[in-house]
Amino acid sequence: APVVDPSGMVDIYLPAGEWIDFFNGKHYSGPMSFKSHYALDETPVFARAGALVPEQPVSDYSDQHPLDALLIEVYGTAPAHFELYEDDGVSLDYEKGSYALTELTHAVDADGLQRLLIAPARGDFSGQPAQRSYELHLHGSVPPRAAWLDGQPLERPTWDEEHATAVIRIPSRSIHARTEVTWR
């Protein structure tokens, strides 16, 4: 929903489903339309509940550092599946099968326990990191009370009230290891 009116007013339509404002964490239930004010240099962005958005830490350019740390934005409590594709980013070796795929699956049990499963990477490419740390950004309406990594307790997630986002940090581990993070 780009801001094109000099007044900053934007007409926004959200289809059916739960939507979360990408920047402030506010939740909306669609279908709905509304008007909102934004600065001319802002772009309203909404993620559907269940979206998994991988990111990398801020850097001057995309391949400044190997992707040995991965930020995963988890929106809401809807189930989700995402397959992360990676290659060396500089050659055409992917055409010869030189790339990796990593499946990410988010699910919620009947009792409210949430689970993010990061499957072992399949495939390889030049410059692929052997280890990776993760930082999960959980965009929800309430802070999780506890989190576990492969069944072992983690530090309590930090909570950003202003953006309704919890952060769970996972230490570096093999990209070929199955990683299961749960929280409640």
mmCIF file with all atom_site columns, N, CA and C in Angstrom, residues 4 10 26 28 39-40 50 55 58 64 68-69 74 79-80 88 104 111-112 118 120 128 143 150 161 168 170 178-179:
data_model
loop_
_atom_site.group_PDB
_atom_site.id
_atom_site.type_symbol
_atom_site.label_atom_id
_atom_site.label_alt_id
_atom_site.label_comp_id
_atom_site.label_asym_id
_atom_site.label_entity_id
_atom_site.label_seq_id
_atom_site.pdbx_PDB_ins_code
_atom_site.Cartn_x
_atom_site.Cartn_y
_atom_site.Cartn_z
_atom_site.occupancy
_atom_site.B_iso_or_equiv
_atom_site.pdbx_formal_charge
_atom_site.auth_seq_id
_atom_site.auth_comp_id
_atom_site.auth_asym_id
_atom_site.auth_atom_id
_atom_site.pdbx_PDB_model_num
ATOM 1  N N  . VAL A 1 4   ? 1.126  7.608   -1.817 1.00 0.00 ? 4   VAL A N  1
ATOM 2  C CA . VAL A 1 4   ? 1.250  8.439   -3.017 1.00 0.00 ? 4   VAL A CA 1
ATOM 3  C C  . VAL A 1 4   ? 0.572  9.790   -2.860 1.00 0.00 ? 4   VAL A C  1
ATOM 4  N N  . VAL A 1 10  ? -3.631 6.846   3.301  1.00 0.00 ? 10  VAL A N  1
ATOM 5  C CA . VAL A 1 10  ? -3.589 5.672   2.435  1.00 0.00 ? 10  VAL A CA 1
ATOM 6  C C  . VAL A 1 10  ? -4.848 4.852   2.666  1.00 0.00 ? 10  VAL A C  1
ATOM 7  N N  . LYS A 1 26  ? 0.927  -4.522  14.912 1.00 0.00 ? 26  LYS A N  1
ATOM 8  C CA . LYS A 1 26  ? -0.518 -4.439  15.130 1.00 0.00 ? 26  LYS A CA 1
ATOM 9  C C  . LYS A 1 26  ? -1.231 -5.506  14.299 1.00 0.00 ? 26  LYS A C  1
ATOM 10 N N  . TYR A 1 28  ? -4.655 -7.252  12.486 1.00 0.00 ? 28  TYR A N  1
ATOM 11 C CA . TYR A 1 28  ? -5.894 -6.908  11.793 1.00 0.00 ? 28  TYR A CA 1
ATOM 12 C C  . TYR A 1 28  ? -6.561 -8.193  11.335 1.00 0.00 ? 28  TYR A C  1
ATOM 13 N N  . ALA A 1 39  ? 3.950  8.572   6.955  1.00 0.00 ? 39  ALA A N  1
ATOM 14 C CA . ALA A 1 39  ? 4.885  9.556   6.419  1.00 0.00 ? 39  ALA A CA 1
ATOM 15 C C  . ALA A 1 39  ? 5.163  9.210   4.960  1.00 0.00 ? 39  ALA A C  1
ATOM 16 N N  . LEU A 1 40  ? 5.510  10.212  4.172  1.00 0.00 ? 40  LEU A N  1
ATOM 17 C CA . LEU A 1 40  ? 5.745  9.982   2.745  1.00 0.00 ? 40  LEU A CA 1
ATOM 18 C C  . LEU A 1 40  ? 6.900  9.019   2.483  1.00 0.00 ? 40  LEU A C  1
ATOM 19 N N  . GLY A 1 50  ? 1.178  -16.578 9.730  1.00 0.00 ? 50  GLY A N  1
ATOM 20 C CA . GLY A 1 50  ? 1.785  -17.794 9.223  1.00 0.00 ? 50  GLY A CA 1
ATOM 21 C C  . GLY A 1 50  ? 2.986  -17.530 8.339  1.00 0.00 ? 50  GLY A C  1
ATOM 22 N N  . GLU A 1 55  ? 15.693 -13.410 6.988  1.00 0.00 ? 55  GLU A N  1
ATOM 23 C CA . GLU A 1 55  ? 16.466 -12.197 6.738  1.00 0.00 ? 55  GLU A CA 1
ATOM 24 C C  . GLU A 1 55  ? 17.887 -12.449 7.201  1.00 0.00 ? 55  GLU A C  1
ATOM 25 N N  . VAL A 1 58  ? 21.898 -6.800  9.244  1.00 0.00 ? 58  VAL A N  1
ATOM 26 C CA . VAL A 1 58  ? 22.208 -5.632  8.430  1.00 0.00 ? 58  VAL A CA 1
ATOM 27 C C  . VAL A 1 58  ? 23.689 -5.647  8.040  1.00 0.00 ? 58  VAL A C  1
ATOM 28 N N  . GLN A 1 64  ? 28.369 -9.435  2.000  1.00 0.00 ? 64  GLN A N  1
ATOM 29 C CA . GLN A 1 64  ? 29.488 -8.930  2.801  1.00 0.00 ? 64  GLN A CA 1
ATOM 30 C C  . GLN A 1 64  ? 29.985 -9.998  3.781  1.00 0.00 ? 64  GLN A C  1
ATOM 31 N N  . ASP A 1 68  ? 25.962 -16.951 7.973  1.00 0.00 ? 68  ASP A N  1
ATOM 32 C CA . ASP A 1 68  ? 26.145 -17.829 9.121  1.00 0.00 ? 68  ASP A CA 1
ATOM 33 C C  . ASP A 1 68  ? 25.254 -17.431 10.290 1.00 0.00 ? 68  ASP A C  1
ATOM 34 N N  . ALA A 1 69  ? 24.475 -16.373 10.120 1.00 0.00 ? 69  ALA A N  1
ATOM 35 C CA . ALA A 1 69  ? 23.443 -15.988 11.081 1.00 0.00 ? 69  ALA A CA 1
ATOM 36 C C  . ALA A 1 69  ? 22.180 -15.718 10.270 1.00 0.00 ? 69  ALA A C  1
ATOM 37 N N  . VAL A 1 74  ? 8.642  -14.692 12.301 1.00 0.00 ? 74  VAL A N  1
ATOM 38 C CA . VAL A 1 74  ? 7.505  -15.616 12.390 1.00 0.00 ? 74  VAL A CA 1
ATOM 39 C C  . VAL A 1 74  ? 6.278  -14.777 12.735 1.00 0.00 ? 74  VAL A C  1
ATOM 40 N N  . PRO A 1 79  ? -0.213 -22.020 10.881 1.00 0.00 ? 79  PRO A N  1
ATOM 41 C CA . PRO A 1 79  ? 0.817  -22.936 10.376 1.00 0.00 ? 79  PRO A CA 1
ATOM 42 C C  . PRO A 1 79  ? 1.470  -22.380 9.113  1.00 0.00 ? 79  PRO A C  1
ATOM 43 N N  . ALA A 1 80  ? 2.732  -22.752 8.909  1.00 0.00 ? 80  ALA A N  1
ATOM 44 C CA . ALA A 1 80  ? 3.456  -22.236 7.749  1.00 0.00 ? 80  ALA A CA 1
ATOM 45 C C  . ALA A 1 80  ? 4.551  -23.205 7.335  1.00 0.00 ? 80  ALA A C  1
ATOM 46 N N  . ASP A 1 88  ? 25.886 -19.695 -4.143 1.00 0.00 ? 88  ASP A N  1
ATOM 47 C CA . ASP A 1 88  ? 27.054 -18.846 -3.864 1.00 0.00 ? 88  ASP A CA 1
ATOM 48 C C  . ASP A 1 88  ? 26.814 -17.381 -4.189 1.00 0.00 ? 88  ASP A C  1
ATOM 49 N N  . LEU A 1 104 ? 11.711 -24.949 6.504  1.00 0.00 ? 104 LEU A N  1
ATOM 50 C CA . LEU A 1 104 ? 11.287 -24.407 7.783  1.00 0.00 ? 104 LEU A CA 1
ATOM 51 C C  . LEU A 1 104 ? 9.782  -24.637 7.894  1.00 0.00 ? 104 LEU A C  1
ATOM 52 N N  . ASP A 1 111 ? -2.761 -27.381 22.363 1.00 0.00 ? 111 ASP A N  1
ATOM 53 C CA . ASP A 1 111 ? -2.602 -26.730 23.670 1.00 0.00 ? 111 ASP A CA 1
ATOM 54 C C  . ASP A 1 111 ? -1.841 -25.406 23.586 1.00 0.00 ? 111 ASP A C  1
ATOM 55 N N  . GLY A 1 112 ? -1.548 -24.917 22.377 1.00 0.00 ? 112 GLY A N  1
ATOM 56 C CA . GLY A 1 112 ? -0.914 -23.619 22.191 1.00 0.00 ? 112 GLY A CA 1
ATOM 57 C C  . GLY A 1 112 ? 0.600  -23.643 22.088 1.00 0.00 ? 112 GLY A C  1
ATOM 58 N N  . ILE A 1 118 ? 13.499 -26.566 11.792 1.00 0.00 ? 118 ILE A N  1
ATOM 59 C CA . ILE A 1 118 ? 14.440 -26.219 10.735 1.00 0.00 ? 118 ILE A CA 1
ATOM 60 C C  . ILE A 1 118 ? 15.115 -27.511 10.333 1.00 0.00 ? 118 ILE A C  1
ATOM 61 N N  . PRO A 1 120 ? 17.541 -30.224 8.277  1.00 0.00 ? 120 PRO A N  1
ATOM 62 C CA . PRO A 1 120 ? 18.929 -30.163 7.813  1.00 0.00 ? 120 PRO A CA 1
ATOM 63 C C  . PRO A 1 120 ? 18.991 -29.653 6.367  1.00 0.00 ? 120 PRO A C  1
ATOM 64 N N  . GLN A 1 128 ? 29.500 -22.184 1.308  1.00 0.00 ? 128 GLN A N  1
ATOM 65 C CA . GLN A 1 128 ? 28.393 -22.473 2.227  1.00 0.00 ? 128 GLN A CA 1
ATOM 66 C C  . GLN A 1 128 ? 28.916 -22.573 3.660  1.00 0.00 ? 128 GLN A C  1
ATOM 67 N N  . PRO A 1 143 ? 3.679  -12.162 24.987 1.00 0.00 ? 143 PRO A N  1
ATOM 68 C CA . PRO A 1 143 ? 5.048  -12.694 25.055 1.00 0.00 ? 143 PRO A CA 1
ATOM 69 C C  . PRO A 1 143 ? 5.055  -14.160 25.458 1.00 0.00 ? 143 PRO A C  1
ATOM 70 N N  . ASP A 1 150 ? 15.431 -28.188 20.924 1.00 0.00 ? 150 ASP A N  1
ATOM 71 C CA . ASP A 1 150 ? 15.529 -29.647 20.919 1.00 0.00 ? 150 ASP A CA 1
ATOM 72 C C  . ASP A 1 150 ? 15.199 -30.222 22.296 1.00 0.00 ? 150 ASP A C  1
ATOM 73 N N  . GLU A 1 161 ? 7.593  -4.725  23.726 1.00 0.00 ? 161 GLU A N  1
ATOM 74 C CA . GLU A 1 161 ? 6.169  -4.387  23.868 1.00 0.00 ? 161 GLU A CA 1
ATOM 75 C C  . GLU A 1 161 ? 5.683  -3.496  22.725 1.00 0.00 ? 161 GLU A C  1
ATOM 76 N N  . ILE A 1 168 ? 13.980 -14.983 20.230 1.00 0.00 ? 168 ILE A N  1
ATOM 77 C CA . ILE A 1 168 ? 14.621 -16.192 20.740 1.00 0.00 ? 168 ILE A CA 1
ATOM 78 C C  . ILE A 1 168 ? 15.926 -16.352 19.981 1.00 0.00 ? 168 ILE A C  1
ATOM 79 N N  . ILE A 1 170 ? 19.250 -18.625 19.073 1.00 0.00 ? 170 ILE A N  1
ATOM 80 C CA . ILE A 1 170 ? 19.736 -19.998 18.998 1.00 0.00 ? 170 ILE A CA 1
ATOM 81 C C  . ILE A 1 170 ? 21.220 -19.942 18.669 1.00 0.00 ? 170 ILE A C  1
ATOM 82 N N  . ARG A 1 178 ? 19.169 -31.191 12.508 1.00 0.00 ? 178 ARG A N  1
ATOM 83 C CA . ARG A 1 178 ? 17.746 -30.846 12.642 1.00 0.00 ? 178 ARG A CA 1
ATOM 84 C C  . ARG A 1 178 ? 17.633 -29.939 13.869 1.00 0.00 ? 178 ARG A C  1
ATOM 85 N N  . THR A 1 179 ? 16.922 -28.836 13.735 1.00 0.00 ? 179 THR A N  1
ATOM 86 C CA . THR A 1 179 ? 16.776 -27.877 14.828 1.00 0.00 ? 179 THR A CA 1
ATOM 87 C C  . THR A 1 179 ? 15.285 -27.703 15.089 1.00 0.00 ? 179 THR A C  1
#
